[in-house]
Amino acid sequence: MGKLSKKFVTHFTTIPNAIAQNDELSWKARGIFLYLASMPSNWQFYEVEVAKHASDGRDALRAGLKELEEKGYLKRYRKRNDKGQVVDSEWILSDVPMFDKPMLNEPMLEKPTQVNRTLQNKYLTKKDNTKERYI
């Protein structure tokens, strides 16, 4: 059995536009986010039970959950006993991406080499008679 924790509290389900309109999330992931957000904090559940509430099935649920995890909207922790068996799990759902390695506010080097370096596009091609070559 798992437990869901949310990092936002409302009396009805609200979904930020940043999630609803995020083109990097599939419709499946957005729908799963909406369903999980509609549940109360500390909701006790089983993944199999969640899968029963949609026609897509367990594999589609798992794919959507993995997508939410990769984009930082969901973190899942599993608690195991001394035999290595999963005994409990916790899912943390957030309306802003959570990452283990936050972006740095300051550059890593004290004196960066160049601030606005010009990048070269190595994929530009130039036709030389019948051959293409990279510039």
Coordinates of N, CA, C and O in Angstrom, one line a residue:
M1 N 0.9 -1.2 0.0 CA 0.0 0.0 0.0 C 0.9 1.2 0.0 O 1.9 1.3 0.7
G2 N 0.5 2.2 -0.8 CA 1.3 3.4 -0.9 C 0.6 4.6 -0.2 O -0.6 4.5 0.1
K3 N 1.3 5.7 0.0 CA 0.7 6.9 0.6 C 1.1 8.0 -0.3 O 2.3 8.2 -0.7
L4 N 0.2 8.9 -0.7 CA 0.4 10.0 -1.5 C 0.5 11.3 -0.7 O -0.3 11.5 0.2
S5 N 1.5 12.1 -0.9 CA 1.7 13.4 -0.3 C 1.7 14.5 -1.3 O 2.3 14.3 -2.4
K6 N 1.0 15.6 -1.1 CA 0.9 16.6 -2.1 C 1.6 17.9 -1.5 O 1.5 18.1 -0.3
K7 N 2.3 18.6 -2.3 CA 2.9 19.9 -1.8 C 2.0 21.1 -2.1 O 2.5 22.2 -2.2
F8 N 0.7 20.9 -2.3 CA -0.2 22.0 -2.4 C -1.5 21.6 -1.8 O -1.8 20.4 -1.8
V9 N -2.2 22.5 -1.2 CA -3.4 22.2 -0.4 C -4.5 23.1 -0.9 O -4.4 24.3 -0.9
T10 N -5.6 22.5 -1.4 CA -6.8 23.2 -1.8 C -8.0 22.4 -1.4 O -7.9 21.2 -1.1
H11 N -9.2 23.0 -1.5 CA -10.4 22.2 -1.2 C -11.0 21.7 -2.4 O -12.1 21.0 -2.3
F12 N -10.5 21.9 -3.5 CA -10.9 21.4 -4.8 C -9.7 21.2 -5.6 O -8.6 21.7 -5.3
T13 N -9.8 20.5 -6.7 CA -8.7 20.2 -7.6 C -8.4 21.3 -8.5 O -9.3 21.7 -9.3
T14 N -7.2 21.9 -8.4 CA -6.8 22.9 -9.3 C -5.5 22.4 -10.0 O -4.6 21.8 -9.3
I15 N -5.4 22.6 -11.2 CA -4.2 22.3 -11.9 C -3.5 23.5 -12.5 O -4.2 24.2 -13.2
P16 N -2.3 23.8 -12.2 CA -1.6 25.0 -12.7 C -1.6 24.9 -14.3 O -1.4 23.8 -14.8
N17 N -1.7 26.0 -14.9 CA -1.6 26.1 -16.4 C -0.3 25.5 -16.9 O -0.2 25.0 -18.0
A18 N 0.8 25.7 -16.1 CA 2.1 25.2 -16.5 C 2.1 23.7 -16.7 O 2.8 23.1 -17.5
I19 N 1.2 23.0 -16.0 CA 1.1 21.5 -16.2 C 0.1 21.2 -17.3 O 0.3 20.4 -18.2
A20 N -1.1 21.8 -17.2 CA -2.1 21.6 -18.2 C -1.7 21.9 -19.6 O -2.1 21.3 -20.5
Q21 N -0.8 22.9 -19.7 CA -0.4 23.3 -21.1 C 1.1 22.9 -21.4 O 1.6 23.4 -22.3
N22 N 1.6 22.0 -20.6 CA 3.0 21.6 -20.8 C 3.1 20.6 -22.0 O 2.7 19.5 -21.9
D23 N 3.6 21.1 -23.1 CA 3.7 20.3 -24.3 C 4.7 19.1 -24.1 O 4.7 18.2 -25.0
E24 N 5.6 19.2 -23.1 CA 6.5 18.1 -22.9 C 5.9 16.9 -22.2 O 6.4 15.8 -22.1
L25 N 4.7 17.1 -21.6 CA 3.9 16.0 -21.0 C 2.9 15.5 -21.9 O 2.2 16.2 -22.6
S26 N 2.7 14.2 -21.9 CA 1.7 13.5 -22.8 C 0.3 13.8 -22.1 O 0.2 14.2 -20.9
W27 N -0.7 13.6 -22.9 CA -2.1 13.7 -22.3 C -2.2 12.7 -21.2 O -2.9 13.0 -20.2
K28 N -1.6 11.5 -21.4 CA -1.7 10.5 -20.3 C -1.1 11.0 -19.0 O -1.8 10.8 -18.0
A29 N 0.1 11.6 -19.1 CA 0.7 12.0 -17.9 C -0.1 13.2 -17.2 O -0.2 13.2 -16.0
R30 N -0.6 14.1 -18.0 CA -1.5 15.1 -17.5 C -2.7 14.6 -16.8 O -3.1 15.1 -15.8
G31 N -3.3 13.6 -17.4 CA -4.5 13.0 -16.8 C -4.2 12.3 -15.5 O -5.0 12.4 -14.5
I32 N -3.1 11.6 -15.5 CA -2.7 10.9 -14.2 C -2.4 11.9 -13.1 O -2.8 11.7 -12.0
F33 N -1.7 13.0 -13.5 CA -1.5 14.1 -12.5 C -2.8 14.6 -12.0 O -2.9 14.8 -10.8
L34 N -3.7 14.8 -12.9 CA -5.0 15.4 -12.4 C -5.7 14.4 -11.5 O -6.2 14.8 -10.4
Y35 N -5.7 13.1 -11.8 CA -6.3 12.1 -11.0 C -5.7 12.1 -9.6 O -6.3 12.1 -8.6
L36 N -4.3 12.0 -9.5 CA -3.6 12.0 -8.3 C -3.8 13.2 -7.5 O -4.0 13.2 -6.2
A37 N -3.9 14.4 -8.2 CA -4.1 15.7 -7.5 C -5.5 15.8 -6.9 O -5.7 16.5 -5.9
S38 N -6.4 15.0 -7.4 CA -7.8 15.1 -6.9 C -8.0 14.3 -5.6 O -9.0 14.4 -5.0
M39 N -7.0 13.4 -5.3 CA -7.1 12.6 -4.1 C -6.6 13.4 -2.9 O -5.7 14.3 -3.0
P40 N -7.1 13.1 -1.7 CA -6.6 13.8 -0.5 C -5.2 13.4 -0.1 O -4.7 12.3 -0.5
S41 N -4.5 14.3 0.5 CA -3.2 14.0 1.1 C -3.3 12.9 2.0 O -4.3 12.7 2.7
N42 N -2.2 12.1 2.1 CA -2.2 10.9 3.0 C -3.2 9.8 2.5 O -3.6 9.0 3.3
W43 N -3.6 9.9 1.3 CA -4.5 8.9 0.7 C -3.8 7.5 0.6 O -2.6 7.5 0.1
Q44 N -4.3 6.5 1.1 CA -3.7 5.2 1.0 C -4.2 4.4 -0.2 O -5.4 4.4 -0.5
F45 N -3.3 3.9 -1.0 CA -3.7 3.3 -2.3 C -2.7 2.2 -2.7 O -1.7 2.0 -2.1
Y46 N -3.1 1.4 -3.7 CA -2.3 0.4 -4.3 C -2.3 0.8 -5.8 O -3.2 1.3 -6.4
E47 N -1.1 0.6 -6.4 CA -1.0 1.0 -7.8 C -2.0 0.2 -8.7 O -2.6 0.8 -9.6
V48 N -2.2 -1.0 -8.3 CA -3.2 -1.9 -9.1 C -4.6 -1.2 -9.0 O -5.4 -1.2 -9.9
E49 N -4.9 -0.7 -7.8 CA -6.2 -0.1 -7.6 C -6.4 1.2 -8.4 O -7.4 1.5 -9.0
V50 N -5.3 2.0 -8.5 CA -5.3 3.2 -9.3 C -5.5 2.8 -10.8 O -6.3 3.5 -11.5
A51 N -4.9 1.8 -11.2 CA -5.0 1.4 -12.6 C -6.5 0.9 -13.0 O -6.9 1.1 -14.1
K52 N -7.2 0.5 -12.0 CA -8.6 0.1 -12.3 C -9.5 1.2 -12.6 O -10.6 1.0 -13.1
H53 N -9.1 2.5 -12.3 CA -10.0 3.6 -12.5 C -9.9 4.3 -13.8 O -10.4 5.4 -14.0
A54 N -9.2 3.6 -14.7 CA -9.1 4.1 -16.1 C -9.1 2.9 -17.1 O -8.7 1.8 -16.6
S55 N -9.4 3.1 -18.3 CA -9.4 2.0 -19.2 C -8.1 1.6 -19.9 O -8.0 0.6 -20.6
D56 N -7.1 2.4 -19.6 CA -5.8 2.2 -20.2 C -5.0 1.0 -19.7 O -4.2 0.5 -20.4
G57 N -5.2 0.7 -18.5 CA -4.5 -0.5 -17.9 C -3.2 -0.1 -17.1 O -2.8 1.1 -17.1
R58 N -2.6 -1.1 -16.5 CA -1.5 -0.9 -15.6 C -0.2 -0.4 -16.3 O 0.5 0.4 -15.8
D59 N 0.0 -1.0 -17.5 CA 1.2 -0.6 -18.2 C 1.2 0.9 -18.6 O 2.2 1.6 -18.5
A60 N 0.0 1.4 -19.0 CA -0.1 2.8 -19.4 C 0.0 3.7 -18.1 O 0.7 4.7 -18.2
L61 N -0.5 3.2 -17.0 CA -0.3 4.0 -15.8 C 1.1 4.1 -15.4 O 1.6 5.1 -15.1
R62 N 1.8 3.0 -15.5 CA 3.3 3.0 -15.1 C 4.1 3.9 -16.1 O 5.0 4.6 -15.6
A63 N 3.7 3.9 -17.3 CA 4.4 4.7 -18.3 C 4.2 6.2 -18.0 O 5.1 7.0 -18.0
G64 N 2.9 6.5 -17.6 CA 2.6 7.9 -17.3 C 3.3 8.3 -16.0 O 3.7 9.5 -15.9
L65 N 3.3 7.4 -15.0 CA 4.0 7.8 -13.7 C 5.5 8.0 -14.0 O 6.1 8.9 -13.4
K66 N 6.1 7.2 -14.8 CA 7.5 7.3 -15.1 C 7.8 8.6 -15.8 O 8.7 9.3 -15.5
E67 N 6.9 9.0 -16.7 CA 7.0 10.3 -17.4 C 6.9 11.5 -16.4 O 7.7 12.4 -16.4
L68 N 6.0 11.4 -15.4 CA 5.8 12.5 -14.4 C 7.1 12.5 -13.5 O 7.5 13.6 -13.1
E69 N 7.7 11.3 -13.3 CA 8.9 11.3 -12.5 C 10.0 11.9 -13.2 O 10.8 12.7 -12.6
E70 N 10.2 11.6 -14.5 CA 11.3 12.1 -15.3 C 11.2 13.6 -15.4 O 12.2 14.3 -15.5
K71 N 10.0 14.2 -15.5 CA 9.8 15.6 -15.6 C 9.9 16.3 -14.2 O 9.8 17.5 -14.2
G72 N 9.9 15.6 -13.1 CA 10.1 16.1 -11.8 C 8.8 16.4 -11.1 O 8.9 17.0 -10.0
Y73 N 7.7 16.1 -11.6 CA 6.4 16.3 -10.9 C 6.0 15.3 -9.9 O 5.1 15.5 -9.1
L74 N 6.7 14.1 -9.9 CA 6.4 13.0 -9.0 C 7.7 12.4 -8.5 O 8.6 12.2 -9.3
K75 N 7.8 12.2 -7.2 CA 8.9 11.4 -6.6 C 8.3 10.2 -5.9 O 7.3 10.3 -5.2
R76 N 8.9 9.0 -6.2 CA 8.4 7.8 -5.5 C 9.5 7.2 -4.7 O 10.6 7.1 -5.1
Y77 N 9.2 6.9 -3.4 CA 10.1 6.2 -2.6 C 9.5 4.9 -2.1 O 8.3 4.8 -1.9
R78 N 10.3 3.8 -2.1 CA 9.9 2.5 -1.6 C 10.6 2.2 -0.4 O 11.9 2.3 -0.3
K79 N 9.9 1.7 0.6 CA 10.5 1.2 1.9 C 10.5 -0.3 1.8 O 9.5 -0.9 1.5
R80 N 11.7 -0.8 2.1 CA 11.9 -2.3 2.1 C 12.3 -2.8 3.4 O 12.9 -2.1 4.2
N81 N 11.9 -4.1 3.7 CA 12.3 -4.7 4.9 C 13.7 -5.3 4.8 O 14.3 -5.2 3.7
D82 N 14.2 -6.0 5.8 CA 15.5 -6.6 5.7 C 15.7 -7.7 4.7 O 16.8 -8.0 4.3
K83 N 14.6 -8.2 4.2 CA 14.6 -9.2 3.1 C 14.6 -8.6 1.7 O 14.7 -9.3 0.7
G84 N 14.5 -7.3 1.7 CA 14.5 -6.6 0.4 C 13.1 -6.5 -0.2 O 13.0 -6.0 -1.3
Q85 N 12.1 -6.9 0.5 CA 10.7 -6.8 0.0 C 10.1 -5.4 0.2 O 10.4 -4.8 1.3
V86 N 9.4 -4.9 -0.8 CA 8.7 -3.6 -0.6 C 7.6 -3.8 0.4 O 6.7 -4.6 0.3
V87 N 7.6 -3.0 1.5 CA 6.6 -3.0 2.5 C 5.7 -1.8 2.5 O 4.6 -1.8 3.0
D88 N 6.2 -0.7 1.9 CA 5.5 0.6 1.9 C 6.1 1.4 0.8 O 7.2 1.3 0.4
S89 N 5.3 2.4 0.3 CA 5.8 3.3 -0.6 C 5.2 4.7 -0.4 O 4.1 4.8 0.2
E90 N 5.9 5.7 -0.8 CA 5.4 7.1 -0.7 C 5.6 7.8 -2.0 O 6.6 7.7 -2.6
W91 N 4.5 8.5 -2.5 CA 4.6 9.3 -3.7 C 4.4 10.7 -3.3 O 3.5 11.0 -2.5
I92 N 5.3 11.6 -3.8 CA 5.2 13.0 -3.5 C 4.8 13.7 -4.9 O 5.6 13.5 -5.8
L93 N 3.7 14.3 -4.9 CA 3.2 15.0 -6.1 C 3.4 16.5 -5.9 O 3.0 17.0 -4.9
S94 N 4.0 17.2 -6.9 CA 4.2 18.6 -6.8 C 3.8 19.3 -8.0 O 3.9 18.8 -9.1
D95 N 3.2 20.5 -7.8 CA 2.8 21.3 -9.0 C 3.9 22.1 -9.7 O 3.7 22.7 -10.7
V96 N 5.1 22.0 -9.1 CA 6.3 22.5 -9.8 C 7.4 21.4 -9.8 O 7.4 20.6 -8.9
P97 N 8.2 21.3 -10.8 CA 9.2 20.2 -10.9 C 10.1 20.2 -9.7 O 10.6 21.2 -9.3
M98 N 10.4 19.0 -9.2 CA 11.3 18.8 -8.1 C 12.5 18.1 -8.7 O 12.3 17.1 -9.4
F99 N 13.7 18.5 -8.5 CA 14.9 17.8 -9.0 C 15.9 17.6 -7.9 O 16.0 18.5 -7.0
D100 N 16.7 16.6 -8.0 CA 17.7 16.3 -7.0 C 18.8 17.2 -7.1 O 19.5 17.6 -6.1
K101 N 19.1 17.7 -8.3 CA 20.2 18.6 -8.5 C 19.7 20.0 -9.0 O 19.5 20.2 -10.2
P102 N 19.4 20.9 -8.1 CA 18.9 22.2 -8.5 C 19.9 22.9 -9.3 O 21.1 22.7 -9.2
M103 N 19.4 23.8 -10.2 CA 20.3 24.7 -11.0 C 21.1 25.6 -10.0 O 20.5 26.1 -9.1
L104 N 22.3 25.9 -10.4 CA 23.2 26.7 -9.6 C 22.8 28.2 -9.8 O 22.5 28.6 -11.0
N105 N 22.8 29.0 -8.8 CA 22.6 30.4 -8.9 C 23.8 31.2 -9.4 O 23.7 32.2 -10.0
E106 N 25.0 30.6 -9.1 CA 26.2 31.2 -9.5 C 27.0 30.3 -10.4 O 26.9 29.1 -10.3
P107 N 27.9 30.8 -11.2 CA 28.7 29.9 -12.1 C 29.6 29.1 -11.2 O 30.0 29.5 -10.1
M108 N 30.0 27.9 -11.8 CA 30.9 27.1 -11.0 C 32.3 27.6 -11.0 O 33.1 27.4 -10.0
L109 N 32.7 28.4 -12.0 CA 34.1 28.9 -12.1 C 34.0 30.4 -11.5 O 33.1 31.1 -11.8
E110 N 35.1 30.8 -10.9 CA 35.1 32.2 -10.4 C 35.2 33.1 -11.6 O 34.6 34.2 -11.6
K111 N 36.0 32.8 -12.6 CA 36.2 33.6 -13.8 C 35.8 32.8 -15.0 O 36.6 32.0 -15.5
P112 N 34.5 32.9 -15.4 CA 34.1 32.1 -16.6 C 34.9 32.5 -17.8 O 35.4 33.7 -17.9
T113 N 35.2 31.6 -18.7 CA 36.0 31.9 -19.9 C 35.4 33.0 -20.8 O 36.1 33.9 -21.1
Q114 N 34.2 32.8 -21.2 CA 33.5 33.8 -22.0 C 32.0 33.8 -21.6 O 31.4 32.8 -21.3
V115 N 31.4 35.0 -21.5 CA 30.1 35.1 -21.1 C 29.1 34.7 -22.3 O 28.3 33.8 -22.1
N116 N 29.3 35.3 -23.4 CA 28.4 35.0 -24.6 C 29.2 34.5 -25.7 O 29.5 35.1 -26.7
R117 N 29.7 33.2 -25.6 CA 30.5 32.6 -26.7 C 29.6 32.4 -27.9 O 28.4 32.0 -27.8
T118 N 30.2 32.5 -29.0 CA 29.5 32.2 -30.3 C 29.6 30.7 -30.5 O 30.7 30.2 -30.5
L119 N 28.5 30.1 -30.7 CA 28.5 28.7 -31.0 C 28.6 28.4 -32.5 O 27.9 29.1 -33.3
Q120 N 29.3 27.4 -32.9 CA 29.5 27.1 -34.3 C 28.5 25.9 -34.5 O 28.4 25.0 -33.8
N121 N 27.8 26.0 -35.7 CA 26.9 25.0 -36.1 C 27.7 24.0 -37.0 O 28.0 24.3 -38.2
K122 N 28.1 22.9 -36.5 CA 28.9 22.0 -37.3 C 28.1 21.2 -38.3 O 28.6 20.4 -39.0
Y123 N 26.8 21.4 -38.3 CA 25.9 20.6 -39.2 C 25.5 21.4 -40.4 O 24.8 20.9 -41.3
L124 N 26.1 22.6 -40.6 CA 25.9 23.3 -41.8 C 26.7 22.6 -42.9 O 27.9 22.3 -42.7
T125 N 26.1 22.4 -44.0 CA 26.8 21.8 -45.1 C 27.1 22.7 -46.3 O 26.3 23.6 -46.5
K126 N 28.1 22.4 -47.0 CA 28.4 23.2 -48.2 C 28.6 22.2 -49.4 O 29.4 21.2 -49.2
K127 N 27.9 22.4 -50.5 CA 28.0 21.4 -51.6 C 29.3 21.8 -52.4 O 29.5 22.9 -52.7
D128 N 30.1 20.8 -52.5 CA 31.3 21.0 -53.3 C 31.3 20.0 -54.5 O 31.5 18.8 -54.3
N129 N 30.9 20.5 -55.6 CA 30.6 19.7 -56.8 C 29.5 18.7 -56.5 O 28.4 19.0 -56.2
T130 N 29.9 17.4 -56.4 CA 28.9 16.4 -56.1 C 28.9 15.9 -54.7 O 28.1 15.1 -54.3
K131 N 29.9 16.3 -53.9 CA 30.1 15.9 -52.6 C 29.6 16.9 -51.6 O 29.7 18.1 -51.8
E132 N 29.1 16.5 -50.5 CA 28.7 17.4 -49.4 C 29.8 17.3 -48.4 O 30.4 16.3 -48.1
R133 N 30.2 18.4 -47.8 CA 31.2 18.4 -46.8 C 30.7 19.4 -45.7 O 30.0 20.3 -45.9
Y134 N 31.2 19.1 -44.5 CA 30.9 19.9 -43.3 C 31.8 21.1 -43.3 O 33.0 21.0 -43.6
I135 N 31.3 22.2 -43.0 CA 32.1 23.4 -42.9 C 32.9 23.4 -41.5 O 32.3 23.1 -40.5

